[in-house]
Coordinates of N, CA and C in Angstrom, one line a residue:
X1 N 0.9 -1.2 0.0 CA 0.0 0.0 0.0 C 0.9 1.2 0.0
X2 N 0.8 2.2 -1.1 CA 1.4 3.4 -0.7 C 0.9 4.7 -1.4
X3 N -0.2 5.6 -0.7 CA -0.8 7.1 -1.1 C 0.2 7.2 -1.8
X4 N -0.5 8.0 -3.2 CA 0.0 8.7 -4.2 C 0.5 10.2 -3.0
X5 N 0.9 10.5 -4.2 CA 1.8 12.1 -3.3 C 0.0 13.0 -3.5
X6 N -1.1 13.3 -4.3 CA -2.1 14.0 -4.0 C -2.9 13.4 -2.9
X7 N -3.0 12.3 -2.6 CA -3.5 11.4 -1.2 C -3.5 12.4 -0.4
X8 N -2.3 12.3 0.2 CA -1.4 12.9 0.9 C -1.8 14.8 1.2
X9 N -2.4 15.1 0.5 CA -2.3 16.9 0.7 C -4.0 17.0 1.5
X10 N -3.2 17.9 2.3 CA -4.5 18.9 3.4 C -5.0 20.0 2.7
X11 N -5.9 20.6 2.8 CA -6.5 21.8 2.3 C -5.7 22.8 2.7
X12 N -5.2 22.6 4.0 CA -4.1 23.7 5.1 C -2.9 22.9 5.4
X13 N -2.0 23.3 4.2 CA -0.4 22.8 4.4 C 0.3 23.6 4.9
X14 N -0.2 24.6 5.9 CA 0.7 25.2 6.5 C 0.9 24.4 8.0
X15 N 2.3 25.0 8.7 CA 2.7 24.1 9.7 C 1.4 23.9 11.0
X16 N 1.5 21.9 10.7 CA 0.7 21.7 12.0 C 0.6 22.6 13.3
X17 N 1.7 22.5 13.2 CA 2.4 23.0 15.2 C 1.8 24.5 14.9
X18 N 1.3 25.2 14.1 CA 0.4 26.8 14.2 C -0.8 26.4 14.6
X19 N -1.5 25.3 13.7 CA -3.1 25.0 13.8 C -2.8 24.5 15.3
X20 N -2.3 23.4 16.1 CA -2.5 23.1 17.3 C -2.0 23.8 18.3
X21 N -1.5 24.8 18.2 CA -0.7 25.8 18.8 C -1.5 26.3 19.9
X22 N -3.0 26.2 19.8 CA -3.6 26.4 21.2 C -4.4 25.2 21.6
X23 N -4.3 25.2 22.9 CA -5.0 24.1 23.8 C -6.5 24.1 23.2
X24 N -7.2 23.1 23.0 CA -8.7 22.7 22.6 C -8.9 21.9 23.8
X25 N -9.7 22.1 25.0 CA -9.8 21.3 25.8 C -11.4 20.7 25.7
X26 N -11.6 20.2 25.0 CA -13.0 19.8 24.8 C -12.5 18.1 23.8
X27 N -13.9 17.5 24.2 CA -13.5 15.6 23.6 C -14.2 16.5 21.8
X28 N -13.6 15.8 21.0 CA -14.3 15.7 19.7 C -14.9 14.3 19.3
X29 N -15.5 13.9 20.4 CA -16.6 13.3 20.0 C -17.3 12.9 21.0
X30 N -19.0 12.5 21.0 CA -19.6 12.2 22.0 C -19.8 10.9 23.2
X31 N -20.2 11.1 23.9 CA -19.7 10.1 25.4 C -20.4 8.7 24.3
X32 N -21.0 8.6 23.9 CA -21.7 6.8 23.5 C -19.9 6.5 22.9
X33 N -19.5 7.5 21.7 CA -18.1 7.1 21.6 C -16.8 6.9 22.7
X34 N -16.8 7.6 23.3 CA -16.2 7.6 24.4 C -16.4 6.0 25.6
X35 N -17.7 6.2 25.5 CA -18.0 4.7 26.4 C -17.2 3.4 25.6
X36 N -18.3 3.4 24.5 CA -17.4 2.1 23.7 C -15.8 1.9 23.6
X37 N -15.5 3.0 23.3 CA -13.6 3.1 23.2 C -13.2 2.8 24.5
X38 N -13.9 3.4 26.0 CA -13.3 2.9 27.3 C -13.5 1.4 27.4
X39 N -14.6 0.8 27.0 CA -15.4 -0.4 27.3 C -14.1 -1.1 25.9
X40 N -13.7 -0.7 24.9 CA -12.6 -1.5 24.1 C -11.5 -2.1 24.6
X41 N -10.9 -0.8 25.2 CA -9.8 -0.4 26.0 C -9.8 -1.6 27.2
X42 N -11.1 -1.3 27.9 CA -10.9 -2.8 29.6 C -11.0 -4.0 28.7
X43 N -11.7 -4.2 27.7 CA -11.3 -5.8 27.2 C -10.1 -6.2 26.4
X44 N -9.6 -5.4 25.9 CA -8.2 -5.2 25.2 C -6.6 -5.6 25.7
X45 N -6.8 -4.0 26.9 CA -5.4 -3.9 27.3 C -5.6 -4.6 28.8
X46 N -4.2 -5.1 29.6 CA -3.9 -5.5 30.4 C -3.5 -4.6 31.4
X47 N -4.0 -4.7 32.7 CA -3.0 -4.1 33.7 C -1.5 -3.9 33.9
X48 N -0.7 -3.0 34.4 CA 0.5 -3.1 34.6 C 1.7 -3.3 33.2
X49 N 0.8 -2.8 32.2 CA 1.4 -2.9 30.9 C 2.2 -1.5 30.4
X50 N 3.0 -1.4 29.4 CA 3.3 0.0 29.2 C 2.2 0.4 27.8
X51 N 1.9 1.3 28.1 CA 1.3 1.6 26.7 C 0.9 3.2 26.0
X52 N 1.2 3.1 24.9 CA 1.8 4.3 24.1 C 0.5 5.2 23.2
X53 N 0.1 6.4 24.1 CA -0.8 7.0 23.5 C -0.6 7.9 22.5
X54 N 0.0 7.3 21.0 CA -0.3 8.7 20.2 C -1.1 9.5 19.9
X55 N -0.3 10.5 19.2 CA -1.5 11.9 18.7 C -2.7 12.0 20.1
X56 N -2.4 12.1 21.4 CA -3.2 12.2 22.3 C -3.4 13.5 22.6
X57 N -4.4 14.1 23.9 CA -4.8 15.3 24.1 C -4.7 15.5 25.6
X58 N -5.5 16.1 26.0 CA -5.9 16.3 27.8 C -6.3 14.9 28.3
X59 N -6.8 14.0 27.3 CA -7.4 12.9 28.2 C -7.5 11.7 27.1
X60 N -6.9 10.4 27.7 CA -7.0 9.5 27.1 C -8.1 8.2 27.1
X61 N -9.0 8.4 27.9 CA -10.3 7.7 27.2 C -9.9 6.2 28.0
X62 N -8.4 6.2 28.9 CA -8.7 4.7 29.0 C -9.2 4.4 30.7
X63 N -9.8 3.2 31.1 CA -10.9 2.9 32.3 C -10.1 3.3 33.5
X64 N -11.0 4.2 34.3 CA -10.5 4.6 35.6 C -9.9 3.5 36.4
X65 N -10.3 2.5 36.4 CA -10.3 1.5 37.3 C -8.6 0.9 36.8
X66 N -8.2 1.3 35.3 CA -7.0 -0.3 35.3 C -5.8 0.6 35.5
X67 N -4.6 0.3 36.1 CA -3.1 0.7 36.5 C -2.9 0.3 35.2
X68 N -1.9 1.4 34.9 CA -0.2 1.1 33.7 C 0.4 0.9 34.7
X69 N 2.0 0.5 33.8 CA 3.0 0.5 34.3 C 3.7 1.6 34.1
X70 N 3.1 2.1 32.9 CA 3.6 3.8 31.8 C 2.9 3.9 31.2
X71 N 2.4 5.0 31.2 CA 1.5 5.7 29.9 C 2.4 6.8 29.3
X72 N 2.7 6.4 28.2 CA 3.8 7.3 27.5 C 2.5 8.4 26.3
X73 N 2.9 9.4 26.5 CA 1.8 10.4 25.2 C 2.4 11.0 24.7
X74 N 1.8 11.5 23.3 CA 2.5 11.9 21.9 C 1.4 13.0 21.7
X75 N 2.1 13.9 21.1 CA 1.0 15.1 20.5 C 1.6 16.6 19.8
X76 N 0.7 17.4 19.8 CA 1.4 18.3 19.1 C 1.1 19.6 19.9
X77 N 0.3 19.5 21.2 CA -0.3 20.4 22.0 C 0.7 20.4 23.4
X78 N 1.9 21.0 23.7 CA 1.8 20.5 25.6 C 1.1 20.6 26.5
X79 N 0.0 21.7 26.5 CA -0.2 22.4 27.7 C -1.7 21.1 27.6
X80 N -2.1 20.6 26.7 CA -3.4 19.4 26.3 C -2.4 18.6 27.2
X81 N -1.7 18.4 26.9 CA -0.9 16.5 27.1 C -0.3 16.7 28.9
X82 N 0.3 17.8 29.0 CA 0.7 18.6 30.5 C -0.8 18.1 31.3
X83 N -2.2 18.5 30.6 CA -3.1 18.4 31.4 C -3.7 17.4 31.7
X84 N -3.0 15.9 31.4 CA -3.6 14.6 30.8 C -3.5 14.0 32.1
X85 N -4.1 13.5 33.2 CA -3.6 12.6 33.9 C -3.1 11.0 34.1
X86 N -3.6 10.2 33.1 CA -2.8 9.4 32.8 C -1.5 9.2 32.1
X87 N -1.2 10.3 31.4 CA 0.4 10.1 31.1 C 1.6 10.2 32.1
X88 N 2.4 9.7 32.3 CA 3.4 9.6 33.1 C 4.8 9.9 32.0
X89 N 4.8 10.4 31.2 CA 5.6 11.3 30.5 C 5.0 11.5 29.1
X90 N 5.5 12.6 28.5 CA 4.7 12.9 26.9 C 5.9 13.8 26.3
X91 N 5.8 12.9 25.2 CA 6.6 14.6 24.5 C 5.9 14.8 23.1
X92 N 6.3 16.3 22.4 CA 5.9 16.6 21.3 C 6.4 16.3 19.7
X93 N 5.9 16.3 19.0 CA 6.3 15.7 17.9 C 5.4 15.6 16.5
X94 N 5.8 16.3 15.8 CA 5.1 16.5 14.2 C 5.5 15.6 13.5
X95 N 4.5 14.1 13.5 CA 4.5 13.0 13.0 C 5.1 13.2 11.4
X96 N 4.2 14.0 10.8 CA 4.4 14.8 9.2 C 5.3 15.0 8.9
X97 N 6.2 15.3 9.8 CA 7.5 16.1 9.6 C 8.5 15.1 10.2
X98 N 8.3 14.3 10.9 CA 9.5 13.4 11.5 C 8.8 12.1 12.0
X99 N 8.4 11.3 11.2 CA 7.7 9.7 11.7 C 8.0 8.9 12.6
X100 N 9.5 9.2 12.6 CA 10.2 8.6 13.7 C 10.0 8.4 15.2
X101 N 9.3 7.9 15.7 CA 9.4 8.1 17.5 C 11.0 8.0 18.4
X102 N 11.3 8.8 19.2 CA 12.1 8.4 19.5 C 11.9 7.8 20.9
X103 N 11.5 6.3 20.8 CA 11.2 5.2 21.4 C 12.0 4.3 21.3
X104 N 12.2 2.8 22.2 CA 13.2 1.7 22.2 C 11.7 1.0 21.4
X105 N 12.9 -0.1 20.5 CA 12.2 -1.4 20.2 C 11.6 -2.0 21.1
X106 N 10.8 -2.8 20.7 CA 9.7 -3.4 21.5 C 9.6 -3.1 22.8
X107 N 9.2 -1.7 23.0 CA 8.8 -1.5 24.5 C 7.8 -1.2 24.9
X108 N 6.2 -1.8 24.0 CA 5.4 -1.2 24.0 C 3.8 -2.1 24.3
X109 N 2.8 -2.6 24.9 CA 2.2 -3.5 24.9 C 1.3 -3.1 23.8
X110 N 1.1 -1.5 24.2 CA 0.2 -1.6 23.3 C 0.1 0.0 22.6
X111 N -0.4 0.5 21.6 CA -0.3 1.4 21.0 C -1.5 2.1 20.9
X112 N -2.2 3.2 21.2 CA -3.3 3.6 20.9 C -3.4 4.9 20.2
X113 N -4.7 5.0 19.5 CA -4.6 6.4 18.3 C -5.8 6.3 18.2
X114 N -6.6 7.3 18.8 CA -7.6 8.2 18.9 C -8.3 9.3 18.1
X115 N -9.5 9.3 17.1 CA -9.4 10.4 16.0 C -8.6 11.2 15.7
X116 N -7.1 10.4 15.4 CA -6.0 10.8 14.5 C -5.7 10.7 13.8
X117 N -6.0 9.1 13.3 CA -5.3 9.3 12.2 C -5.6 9.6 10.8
X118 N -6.3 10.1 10.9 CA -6.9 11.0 9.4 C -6.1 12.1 9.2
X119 N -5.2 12.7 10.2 CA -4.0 13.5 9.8 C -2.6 13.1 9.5
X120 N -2.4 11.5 9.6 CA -1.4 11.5 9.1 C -1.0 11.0 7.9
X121 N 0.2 12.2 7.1 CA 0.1 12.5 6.0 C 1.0 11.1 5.3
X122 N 2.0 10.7 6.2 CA 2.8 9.2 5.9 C 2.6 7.8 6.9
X123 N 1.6 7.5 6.4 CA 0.9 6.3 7.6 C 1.6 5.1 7.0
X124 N 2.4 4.4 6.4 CA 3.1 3.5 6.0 C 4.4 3.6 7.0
X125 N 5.3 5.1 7.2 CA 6.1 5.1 7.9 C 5.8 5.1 9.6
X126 N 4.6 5.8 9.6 CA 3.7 5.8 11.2 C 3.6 4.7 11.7
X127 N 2.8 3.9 10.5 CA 2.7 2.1 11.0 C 3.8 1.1 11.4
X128 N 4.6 1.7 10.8 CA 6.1 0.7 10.6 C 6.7 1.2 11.9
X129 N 6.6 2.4 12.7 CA 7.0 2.7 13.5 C 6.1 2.2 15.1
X130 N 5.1 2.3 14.5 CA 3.9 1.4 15.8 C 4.1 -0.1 16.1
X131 N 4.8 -0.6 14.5 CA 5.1 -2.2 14.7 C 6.3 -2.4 15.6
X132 N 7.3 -1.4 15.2 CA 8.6 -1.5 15.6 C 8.7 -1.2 17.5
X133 N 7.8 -0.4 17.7 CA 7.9 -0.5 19.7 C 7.1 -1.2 20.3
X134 N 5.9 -2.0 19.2 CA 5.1 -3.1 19.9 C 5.7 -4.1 20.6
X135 N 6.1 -4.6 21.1 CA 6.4 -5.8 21.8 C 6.0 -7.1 20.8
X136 N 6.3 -8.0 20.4 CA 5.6 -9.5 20.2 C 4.2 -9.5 21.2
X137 N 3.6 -9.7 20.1 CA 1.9 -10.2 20.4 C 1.4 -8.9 21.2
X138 N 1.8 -7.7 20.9 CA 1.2 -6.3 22.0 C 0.3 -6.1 20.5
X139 N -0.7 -4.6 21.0 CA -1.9 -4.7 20.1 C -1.5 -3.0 19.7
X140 N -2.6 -2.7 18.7 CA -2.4 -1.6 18.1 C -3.9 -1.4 17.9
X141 N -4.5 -0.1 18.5 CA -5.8 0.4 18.6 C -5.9 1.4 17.8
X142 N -6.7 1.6 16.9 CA -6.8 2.9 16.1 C -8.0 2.9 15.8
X143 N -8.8 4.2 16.6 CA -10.4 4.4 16.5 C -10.5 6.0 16.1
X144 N -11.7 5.9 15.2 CA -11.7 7.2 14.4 C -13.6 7.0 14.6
X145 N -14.2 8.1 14.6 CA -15.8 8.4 13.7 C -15.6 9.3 12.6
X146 N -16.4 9.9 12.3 CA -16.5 10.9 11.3 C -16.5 12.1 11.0
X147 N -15.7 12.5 12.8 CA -15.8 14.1 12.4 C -14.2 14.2 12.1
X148 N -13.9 15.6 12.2 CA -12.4 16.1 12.0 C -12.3 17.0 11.8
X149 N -11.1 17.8 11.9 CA -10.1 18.9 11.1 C -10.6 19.1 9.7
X150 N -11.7 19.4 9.4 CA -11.4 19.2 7.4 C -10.3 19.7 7.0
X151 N -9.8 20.7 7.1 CA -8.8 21.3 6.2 C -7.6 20.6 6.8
X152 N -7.4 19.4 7.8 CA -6.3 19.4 8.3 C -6.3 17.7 7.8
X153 N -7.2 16.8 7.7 CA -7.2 15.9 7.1 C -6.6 15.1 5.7
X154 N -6.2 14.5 5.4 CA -5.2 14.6 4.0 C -6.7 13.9 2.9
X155 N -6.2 14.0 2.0 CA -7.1 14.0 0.9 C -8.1 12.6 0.9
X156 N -7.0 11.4 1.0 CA -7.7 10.3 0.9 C -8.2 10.0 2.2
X157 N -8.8 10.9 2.8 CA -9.8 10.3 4.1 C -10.5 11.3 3.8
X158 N -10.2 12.6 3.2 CA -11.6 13.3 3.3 C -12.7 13.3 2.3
X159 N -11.9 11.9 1.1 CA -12.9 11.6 -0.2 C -13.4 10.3 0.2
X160 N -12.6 9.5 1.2 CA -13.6 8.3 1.7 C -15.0 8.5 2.0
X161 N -15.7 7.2 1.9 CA -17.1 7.2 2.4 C -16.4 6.6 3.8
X162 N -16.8 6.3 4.8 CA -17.0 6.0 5.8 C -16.3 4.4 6.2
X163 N -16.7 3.8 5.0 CA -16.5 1.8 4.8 C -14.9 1.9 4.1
X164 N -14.8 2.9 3.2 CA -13.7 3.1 3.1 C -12.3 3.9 4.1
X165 N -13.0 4.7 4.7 CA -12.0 4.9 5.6 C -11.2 3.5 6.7
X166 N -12.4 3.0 6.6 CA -12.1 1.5 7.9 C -11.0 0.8 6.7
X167 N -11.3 0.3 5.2 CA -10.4 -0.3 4.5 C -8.9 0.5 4.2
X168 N -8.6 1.6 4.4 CA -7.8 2.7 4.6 C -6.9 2.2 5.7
X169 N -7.3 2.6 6.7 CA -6.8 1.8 8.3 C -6.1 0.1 8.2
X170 N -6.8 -0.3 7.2 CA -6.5 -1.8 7.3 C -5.7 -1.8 6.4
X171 N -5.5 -1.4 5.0 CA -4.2 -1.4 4.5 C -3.2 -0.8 5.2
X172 N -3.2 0.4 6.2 CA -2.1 0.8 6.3 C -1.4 -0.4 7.1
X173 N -2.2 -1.2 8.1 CA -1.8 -2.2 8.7 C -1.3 -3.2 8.0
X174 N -1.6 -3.4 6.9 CA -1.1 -4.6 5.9 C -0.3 -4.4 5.2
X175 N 0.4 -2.7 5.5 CA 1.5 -2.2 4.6 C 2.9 -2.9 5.2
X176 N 2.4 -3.1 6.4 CA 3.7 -3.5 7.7 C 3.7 -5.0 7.7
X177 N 4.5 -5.5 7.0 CA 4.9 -7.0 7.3 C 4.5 -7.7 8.7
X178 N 4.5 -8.5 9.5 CA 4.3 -8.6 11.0 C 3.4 -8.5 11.6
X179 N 2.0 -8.0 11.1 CA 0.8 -7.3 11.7 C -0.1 -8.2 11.8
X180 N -0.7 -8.9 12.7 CA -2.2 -9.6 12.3 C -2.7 -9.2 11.2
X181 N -3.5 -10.2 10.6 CA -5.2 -9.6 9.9 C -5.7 -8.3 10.6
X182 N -6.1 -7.4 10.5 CA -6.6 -6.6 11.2 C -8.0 -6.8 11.4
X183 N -8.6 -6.5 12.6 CA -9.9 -6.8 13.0 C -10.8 -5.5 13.3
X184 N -11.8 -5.4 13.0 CA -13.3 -4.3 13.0 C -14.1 -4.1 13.4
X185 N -14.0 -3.5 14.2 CA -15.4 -3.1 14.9 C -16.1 -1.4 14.5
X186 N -17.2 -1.7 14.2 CA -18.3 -0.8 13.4 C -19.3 -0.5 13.9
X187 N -19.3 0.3 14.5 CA -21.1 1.0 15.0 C -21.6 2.3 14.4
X188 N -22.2 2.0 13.6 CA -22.3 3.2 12.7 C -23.6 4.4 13.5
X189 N -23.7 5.2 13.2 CA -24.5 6.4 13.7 C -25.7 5.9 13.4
X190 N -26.4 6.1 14.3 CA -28.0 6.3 14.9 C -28.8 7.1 13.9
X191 N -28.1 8.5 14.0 CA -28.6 9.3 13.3 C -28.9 10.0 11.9
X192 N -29.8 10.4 11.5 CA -29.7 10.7 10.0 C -29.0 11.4 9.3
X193 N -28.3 11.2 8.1 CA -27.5 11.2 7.6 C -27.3 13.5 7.8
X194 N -28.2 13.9 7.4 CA -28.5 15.4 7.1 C -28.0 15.5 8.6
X195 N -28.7 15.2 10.0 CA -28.0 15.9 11.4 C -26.4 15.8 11.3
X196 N -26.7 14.3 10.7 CA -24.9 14.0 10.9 C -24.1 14.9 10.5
X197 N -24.6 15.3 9.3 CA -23.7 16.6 8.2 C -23.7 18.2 9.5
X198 N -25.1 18.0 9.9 CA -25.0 19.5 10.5 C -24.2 19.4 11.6
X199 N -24.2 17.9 12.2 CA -23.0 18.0 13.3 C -23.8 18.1 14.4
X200 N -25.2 17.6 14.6 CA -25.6 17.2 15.8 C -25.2 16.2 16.6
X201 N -25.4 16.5 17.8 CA -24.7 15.9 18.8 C -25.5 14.8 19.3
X202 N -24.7 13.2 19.8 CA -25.3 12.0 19.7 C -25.8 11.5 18.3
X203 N -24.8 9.9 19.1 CA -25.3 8.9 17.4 C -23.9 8.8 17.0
X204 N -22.6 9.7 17.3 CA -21.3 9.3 16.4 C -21.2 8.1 16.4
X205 N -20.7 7.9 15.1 CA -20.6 6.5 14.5 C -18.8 5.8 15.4
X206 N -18.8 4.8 15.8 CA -17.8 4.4 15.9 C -16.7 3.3 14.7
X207 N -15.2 3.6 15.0 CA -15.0 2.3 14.4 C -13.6 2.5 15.3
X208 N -13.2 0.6 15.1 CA -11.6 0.7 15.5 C -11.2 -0.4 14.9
X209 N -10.0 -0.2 14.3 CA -9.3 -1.0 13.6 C -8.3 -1.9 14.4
X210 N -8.2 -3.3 14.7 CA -7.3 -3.9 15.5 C -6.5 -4.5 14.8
X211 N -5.0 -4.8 15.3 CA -3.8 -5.5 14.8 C -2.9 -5.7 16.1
X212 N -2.4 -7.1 15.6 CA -1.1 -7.3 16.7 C -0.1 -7.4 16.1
X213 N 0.9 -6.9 16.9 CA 2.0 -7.4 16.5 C 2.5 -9.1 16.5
X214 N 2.5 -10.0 15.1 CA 2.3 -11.4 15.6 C 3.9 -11.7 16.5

């Protein structure tokens, strides 16, 4: 799998780090989403595990009740990620501009990415990099609905339909040698198609795309 170079372009190519340059402290999407992704998260991840929240914000969505060992967070906001309680360190980093995490090999159980990744502009190198700090048999969460950034989204997610964004996700997983099959989970919106456009609130559609590192 590899986006052509027009894939790839945002409506606003100017630098990320301006557009996120102020704190948004508000969720971009609604609690039914939020529930399901926590309710993902407790059947998923394990207690006392390390696990790696990219492109994260003020709050990571995962269950009050379960301990890390480390919650490491990635983002492009500090004063969001400064105000995150579950990370136990974070730093910043314009995926777009440098793919690379500077992370150890496999030190990771699990990887999570939260209505993000519709902004990233090289998800072949993003992925290869999520394989590479997974641990053997650790998981890779990537949950998205339907809102976003428009202008900040790259091309081939903002001409997807919806079924195609989820096939999107799953090639990028299939671009990386080592990956499970990737697995889907789909709850599509409640609501009619016209609210959805106006951006009424309740009914976001969920999806998450699963892979392990085998």
């Amino acid at each position: 799998m590899q986006l052509k170079p027009n894939q790839r372009l945002k409506l606003d190519d100017t630098d990320d780090k301006l557009f996120y340059a102020y704190p948004r402290f508000v969720t971009h999407v609604d609690e039914g989403f939020i529930q399901q992704l926590t309710d993902l998260y407790r059947d998923r991840l394990k207690p006392n595990t390390r696990i790696f929240d990219m492109m994260s914000s003020w709050v990571s969505h995962l269950p009050e009740e379960m301990q890390f060992a480390h919650v490491e967070g990635h983002g492009l906001n500090g004063e969001e990620l400064a105000r995150n309680p579950r990370l136990n360190h974070y730093f910043v980093q314009n995926l777009n501009e440098n793919p690379q995490l500077p992370l150890p090999d496999e030190d990771f159980d699990a990887v999570l990415n939260c209505v993000s990744v519709q902004y990233v502009q090289y998800p072949e190198a993003v992925f290869s990099e999520i394989y590479r700090i997974l641990k053997p048999g650790g998981v890779a969460i990537i949950s998205f609905s339907n809102r976003m950034f428009f202008e900040k989204a790259i091309q081939a997610w903002r001409e997807a339909s919806e079924a195609q964004r989820v096939e999107l996700v799953k090639e990028y997983f299939a671009s990386v040698p080592g990956f499970t099959t990737a697995e889907v989970i789909a709850n599509k919106s409640t609501l009619p198609n016209l609210l959805q456009w106006l951006g009424a609130g309740g009914g976001d559609p969920f999806y998450a795309v699963i892979a392990y590192r085998s």
